[in-house]
mmCIF file of C-alpha atoms in Angstrom:
data_model
loop_
_atom_site.group_PDB
_atom_site.id
_atom_site.type_symbol
_atom_site.label_atom_id
_atom_site.label_comp_id
_atom_site.label_asym_id
_atom_site.label_seq_id
_atom_site.Cartn_x
_atom_site.Cartn_y
_atom_site.Cartn_z
ATOM 1 C CA UNK A 82 2.967 13.689 -23.253
ATOM 2 C CA UNK A 83 3.111 12.971 -19.691
ATOM 3 C CA UNK A 84 4.526 9.525 -18.540
ATOM 4 C CA UNK A 85 2.206 9.242 -15.760
ATOM 5 C CA UNK A 86 -0.849 6.751 -16.089
ATOM 6 C CA UNK A 87 1.735 4.794 -18.276
ATOM 7 C CA UNK A 88 2.293 1.148 -17.097
ATOM 8 C CA UNK A 89 6.038 1.273 -17.805
ATOM 9 C CA UNK A 90 6.929 -0.762 -14.870
ATOM 10 C CA UNK A 91 4.269 -3.263 -15.070
ATOM 11 C CA UNK A 92 5.450 -6.649 -13.815
ATOM 12 C CA UNK A 93 7.921 -4.975 -11.622
ATOM 13 C CA UNK A 94 7.735 -5.837 -7.698
ATOM 14 C CA UNK A 95 8.914 -3.746 -5.073
ATOM 15 C CA UNK A 96 8.931 -4.011 -1.377
ATOM 16 C CA UNK A 97 8.788 -0.970 0.548
ATOM 17 C CA UNK A 98 10.106 -0.691 4.150
ATOM 18 C CA UNK A 99 10.272 3.007 3.660
ATOM 19 C CA UNK A 100 8.093 5.756 5.968
ATOM 20 C CA UNK A 101 7.481 9.475 5.237
ATOM 21 C CA UNK A 102 8.166 11.214 2.406
ATOM 22 C CA UNK A 103 11.807 10.595 1.896
ATOM 23 C CA UNK A 104 10.860 6.871 0.764
ATOM 24 C CA UNK A 105 7.305 7.139 -0.071
ATOM 25 C CA UNK A 106 7.804 9.661 -2.930
ATOM 26 C CA UNK A 107 10.406 7.509 -4.212
ATOM 27 C CA UNK A 108 8.266 4.294 -4.431
ATOM 28 C CA UNK A 109 5.379 6.403 -5.303
ATOM 29 C CA UNK A 110 7.114 7.385 -8.740
ATOM 30 C CA UNK A 111 7.589 3.562 -9.707
ATOM 31 C CA UNK A 112 3.622 2.877 -8.529
ATOM 32 C CA UNK A 113 2.394 5.855 -10.980
ATOM 33 C CA UNK A 114 4.204 3.843 -13.408
ATOM 34 C CA UNK A 115 2.566 0.685 -13.142
ATOM 35 C CA UNK A 116 4.994 -1.204 -10.855
ATOM 36 C CA UNK A 117 3.724 -3.392 -7.585
ATOM 37 C CA UNK A 118 4.549 -1.646 -4.674
ATOM 38 C CA UNK A 119 4.125 -3.338 -1.251
ATOM 39 C CA UNK A 120 4.438 -1.496 1.627
ATOM 40 C CA UNK A 121 5.856 -3.561 4.535
ATOM 41 C CA UNK A 122 4.622 -2.171 7.565
ATOM 42 C CA UNK A 123 4.519 -3.409 11.434
ATOM 43 C CA UNK A 124 1.693 -4.968 13.060
ATOM 44 C CA UNK A 125 -0.177 -2.401 15.560
ATOM 45 C CA UNK A 126 1.831 0.232 14.356
ATOM 46 C CA UNK A 127 1.697 0.633 10.435
ATOM 47 C CA UNK A 128 2.931 3.616 8.911
ATOM 48 C CA UNK A 129 3.549 6.662 11.110
ATOM 49 C CA UNK A 130 1.757 9.086 8.935
ATOM 50 C CA UNK A 131 -1.341 6.947 8.747
ATOM 51 C CA UNK A 132 -2.394 9.394 11.380
ATOM 52 C CA UNK A 133 -0.977 12.783 10.117
ATOM 53 C CA UNK A 134 -2.989 15.728 9.561
ATOM 54 C CA UNK A 135 -5.367 16.418 8.229
ATOM 55 C CA UNK A 136 -7.550 13.468 7.925
ATOM 56 C CA UNK A 137 -9.864 13.067 5.282
ATOM 57 C CA UNK A 138 -12.940 10.539 5.892
ATOM 58 C CA UNK A 139 -10.974 9.049 8.564
ATOM 59 C CA UNK A 140 -7.577 8.775 6.281
ATOM 60 C CA UNK A 141 -4.897 11.073 6.358
ATOM 61 C CA UNK A 142 -4.171 13.132 3.131
ATOM 62 C CA UNK A 143 -0.426 13.055 3.539
ATOM 63 C CA UNK A 144 -0.577 9.183 3.625
ATOM 64 C CA UNK A 145 -3.063 8.884 0.811
ATOM 65 C CA UNK A 146 -1.156 11.377 -1.206
ATOM 66 C CA UNK A 147 2.081 9.368 -0.750
ATOM 67 C CA UNK A 148 1.055 6.059 -1.135
ATOM 68 C CA UNK A 149 -1.683 5.720 -3.887
ATOM 69 C CA UNK A 150 -1.742 2.579 -6.261
ATOM 70 C CA UNK A 151 0.269 0.653 -3.536
ATOM 71 C CA UNK A 152 -0.311 -2.347 -1.536
ATOM 72 C CA UNK A 153 0.297 -2.855 2.080
ATOM 73 C CA UNK A 154 1.262 -6.064 4.263
ATOM 74 C CA UNK A 155 1.991 -5.904 7.936
ATOM 75 C CA UNK A 156 4.710 -8.146 9.241
ATOM 76 C CA UNK A 157 6.618 -9.024 12.582
ATOM 77 C CA UNK A 158 10.044 -9.262 10.943
ATOM 78 C CA UNK A 159 11.100 -9.475 14.719
ATOM 79 C CA UNK A 160 9.421 -13.528 14.483
ATOM 80 C CA UNK A 161 10.752 -16.314 12.655
ATOM 81 C CA UNK A 162 7.338 -16.574 10.864
ATOM 82 C CA UNK A 163 7.321 -12.830 9.874
ATOM 83 C CA UNK A 164 11.207 -13.255 8.652
ATOM 84 C CA UNK A 165 10.068 -16.386 6.500
ATOM 85 C CA UNK A 166 6.562 -14.535 5.110
ATOM 86 C CA UNK A 167 9.332 -12.065 4.005
ATOM 87 C CA UNK A 168 11.581 -13.918 2.058
ATOM 88 C CA UNK A 169 8.982 -15.862 0.175
ATOM 89 C CA UNK A 170 8.125 -12.376 -0.846
ATOM 90 C CA UNK A 171 11.587 -11.489 -1.865
ATOM 91 C CA UNK A 172 11.854 -14.599 -3.600
ATOM 92 C CA UNK A 173 9.168 -13.006 -5.910
ATOM 93 C CA UNK A 174 10.656 -9.156 -5.937
ATOM 94 C CA UNK A 175 12.877 -7.046 -8.107
ATOM 95 C CA UNK A 176 13.656 -4.307 -5.427
ATOM 96 C CA UNK A 177 13.652 -3.784 -2.181
ATOM 97 C CA UNK A 178 13.976 -0.052 -0.712
ATOM 98 C CA UNK A 179 14.440 0.899 3.106
ATOM 99 C CA UNK A 180 15.442 4.087 4.837
ATOM 100 C CA UNK A 181 16.298 2.516 8.249
ATOM 101 C CA UNK A 182 19.385 3.742 10.008
ATOM 102 C CA UNK A 183 22.297 1.690 8.762
ATOM 103 C CA UNK A 184 22.124 -1.849 10.635
ATOM 104 C CA UNK A 185 18.696 -2.473 11.717
ATOM 105 C CA UNK A 186 18.141 -4.678 8.397
ATOM 106 C CA UNK A 187 21.184 -6.405 9.557
ATOM 107 C CA UNK A 188 19.805 -7.140 13.112
ATOM 108 C CA UNK A 189 16.518 -7.993 11.891
ATOM 109 C CA UNK A 190 18.220 -10.863 9.732
ATOM 110 C CA UNK A 191 16.929 -9.309 6.428
ATOM 111 C CA UNK A 192 19.588 -7.190 4.828
ATOM 112 C CA UNK A 193 20.783 -7.108 1.355
ATOM 113 C CA UNK A 194 23.363 -10.596 2.160
ATOM 114 C CA UNK A 195 20.214 -12.333 3.485
ATOM 115 C CA UNK A 196 17.867 -11.533 0.486
ATOM 116 C CA UNK A 197 20.315 -12.136 -1.778
ATOM 117 C CA UNK A 198 20.852 -15.873 -0.585
ATOM 118 C CA UNK A 199 17.353 -16.314 -1.337
ATOM 119 C CA UNK A 200 16.886 -14.154 -4.795
ATOM 120 C CA UNK A 201 20.629 -13.477 -6.376
ATOM 121 C CA UNK A 202 19.435 -10.575 -8.591
ATOM 122 C CA UNK A 203 17.488 -8.474 -6.261
ATOM 123 C CA UNK A 204 18.343 -4.625 -5.984
ATOM 124 C CA UNK A 205 18.544 -3.221 -2.644
ATOM 125 C CA UNK A 206 18.282 0.367 -2.181
ATOM 126 C CA UNK A 207 19.058 1.927 1.262
ATOM 127 C CA UNK A 208 18.719 5.383 1.864
ATOM 128 C CA UNK A 209 20.711 7.017 4.926
ATOM 129 C CA UNK A 210 21.881 10.491 5.939
ATOM 130 C CA UNK A 211 25.496 10.051 4.686
ATOM 131 C CA UNK A 212 25.831 6.505 3.612
ATOM 132 C CA UNK A 213 25.483 3.319 5.238
ATOM 133 C CA UNK A 214 29.026 2.994 6.634
ATOM 134 C CA UNK A 215 29.189 6.769 7.694
ATOM 135 C CA UNK A 216 28.603 6.826 11.353
ATOM 136 C CA UNK A 217 26.797 10.250 10.970
ATOM 137 C CA UNK A 218 23.644 8.139 9.586
ATOM 138 C CA UNK A 219 23.113 6.950 13.356
ATOM 139 C CA UNK A 220 22.008 10.384 14.245
ATOM 140 C CA UNK A 221 18.497 11.810 14.064
ATOM 141 C CA UNK A 222 18.468 14.519 11.430
ATOM 142 C CA UNK A 223 15.862 16.226 9.603
ATOM 143 C CA UNK A 224 15.186 18.218 6.414
ATOM 144 C CA UNK A 225 16.442 21.418 7.571
ATOM 145 C CA UNK A 226 19.631 19.868 9.039
ATOM 146 C CA UNK A 227 20.423 18.917 5.546
ATOM 147 C CA UNK A 228 19.491 22.652 4.206
ATOM 148 C CA UNK A 229 21.814 24.119 6.703
ATOM 149 C CA UNK A 230 24.589 21.604 6.376
ATOM 150 C CA UNK A 231 24.564 21.953 2.207
ATOM 151 C CA UNK A 232 24.480 25.571 2.354
ATOM 152 C CA UNK A 233 20.944 25.936 0.802
ATOM 153 C CA UNK A 234 19.711 27.625 4.213
ATOM 154 C CA UNK A 235 22.452 30.547 3.925
ATOM 155 C CA UNK A 236 21.766 30.930 0.017
ATOM 156 C CA UNK A 237 17.821 30.914 0.716
ATOM 157 C CA UNK A 238 18.141 33.574 3.375
ATOM 158 C CA UNK A 239 17.735 31.337 6.148
ATOM 159 C CA UNK A 240 14.341 30.614 5.680
ATOM 160 C CA UNK A 241 12.551 27.295 5.783
ATOM 161 C CA UNK A 242 11.019 26.002 2.934
ATOM 162 C CA UNK A 243 7.713 24.707 2.859
ATOM 163 C CA UNK A 244 8.620 21.566 0.677
ATOM 164 C CA UNK A 245 11.157 19.257 1.910
ATOM 165 C CA UNK A 246 13.567 19.453 -0.740
ATOM 166 C CA UNK A 247 16.130 16.928 0.661
ATOM 167 C CA UNK A 248 13.360 14.413 0.844
ATOM 168 C CA UNK A 249 12.038 15.165 -2.582
ATOM 169 C CA UNK A 250 15.728 15.236 -4.142
ATOM 170 C CA UNK A 251 16.879 12.095 -2.371
ATOM 171 C CA UNK A 252 13.860 10.573 -3.403
ATOM 172 C CA UNK A 253 14.488 11.398 -7.049
ATOM 173 C CA UNK A 254 18.001 9.905 -6.505
ATOM 174 C CA UNK A 255 16.787 6.584 -5.396
ATOM 175 C CA UNK A 256 14.478 6.523 -8.502
ATOM 176 C CA UNK A 257 17.531 7.181 -11.052
ATOM 177 C CA UNK A 258 19.922 4.936 -9.348
ATOM 178 C CA UNK A 259 17.095 1.748 -9.157
ATOM 179 C CA UNK A 260 16.395 2.549 -12.542
ATOM 180 C CA UNK A 261 19.698 2.372 -13.739
ATOM 181 C CA UNK A 262 20.344 -0.779 -11.761
ATOM 182 C CA UNK A 263 17.524 -2.488 -13.378
ATOM 183 C CA UNK A 264 19.280 -1.585 -16.540
ATOM 184 C CA UNK A 265 22.390 -2.971 -15.650
ATOM 185 C CA UNK A 266 20.705 -6.108 -14.193
ATOM 186 C CA UNK A 267 19.406 -6.415 -18.113
ATOM 187 C CA UNK A 268 22.714 -6.666 -19.362
ATOM 188 C CA UNK A 269 24.547 -8.727 -16.522
ATOM 189 C CA UNK A 270 21.870 -10.685 -14.638
ATOM 190 C CA UNK A 271 23.205 -9.231 -11.405
ATOM 191 C CA UNK A 272 21.714 -7.363 -8.434
ATOM 192 C CA UNK A 273 23.203 -4.841 -6.652
ATOM 193 C CA UNK A 274 23.283 -2.441 -3.765
ATOM 194 C CA UNK A 275 22.471 1.186 -3.928
ATOM 195 C CA UNK A 276 23.945 3.369 -1.127
ATOM 196 C CA UNK A 277 21.734 6.705 -1.335
ATOM 197 C CA UNK A 278 22.990 9.349 0.732
ATOM 198 C CA UNK A 279 20.611 12.464 1.498
ATOM 199 C CA UNK A 280 23.645 14.824 2.062
ATOM 200 C CA UNK A 281 25.034 14.058 -1.528
ATOM 201 C CA UNK A 282 21.489 14.034 -3.512
ATOM 202 C CA UNK A 283 21.074 17.929 -1.766
ATOM 203 C CA UNK A 284 24.582 19.081 -2.699
ATOM 204 C CA UNK A 285 24.108 17.868 -6.471
ATOM 205 C CA UNK A 286 20.685 20.171 -6.333
ATOM 206 C CA UNK A 287 22.762 23.025 -5.004
ATOM 207 C CA UNK A 288 24.899 22.852 -7.925
ATOM 208 C CA UNK A 289 21.874 24.132 -10.251
ATOM 209 C CA UNK A 290 21.887 27.306 -7.947
#
């Protein structure tokens, strides 16, 4: 029996700061299972993959595939009014997920510590290359870079995969981590910070090879 279409996460509100496949896949799983996912987009810019080809009826197929069942809200998080609106949302939310480079949420004044001040049991998932405290996470790396670093590219004969395996594996690890944090909160009443690392997630997948 397929779990898709079941509202297992009905009543769960997730604030989604992610872009592209890495985070979009993770929040898509929750949206498909009934959670309310609200994409936080930038005013005037939106989600970059809104313009990705191929377009169907003026809408990116890639964007539609990743963002079905989700809501969207554009906020200027660099403004006081935008941050105030954001924290009003945080008070009603269960989970925040983002894949900014480490430090960006802090510079915007909306990091985990600031969120906890208004919602003590909030769960915040930060997705990055090597973890929030590793300086390598500040570099611009792509799926193929992680496939090479983890040794998979060599195992695959140097062939580039048509699916971005690192993004998908990390998205799945994020879903598992957030689900575990939600279960923990049921028992303790406490929120948590989930530090999900792309390199570690894919090395774990490589253990199956």
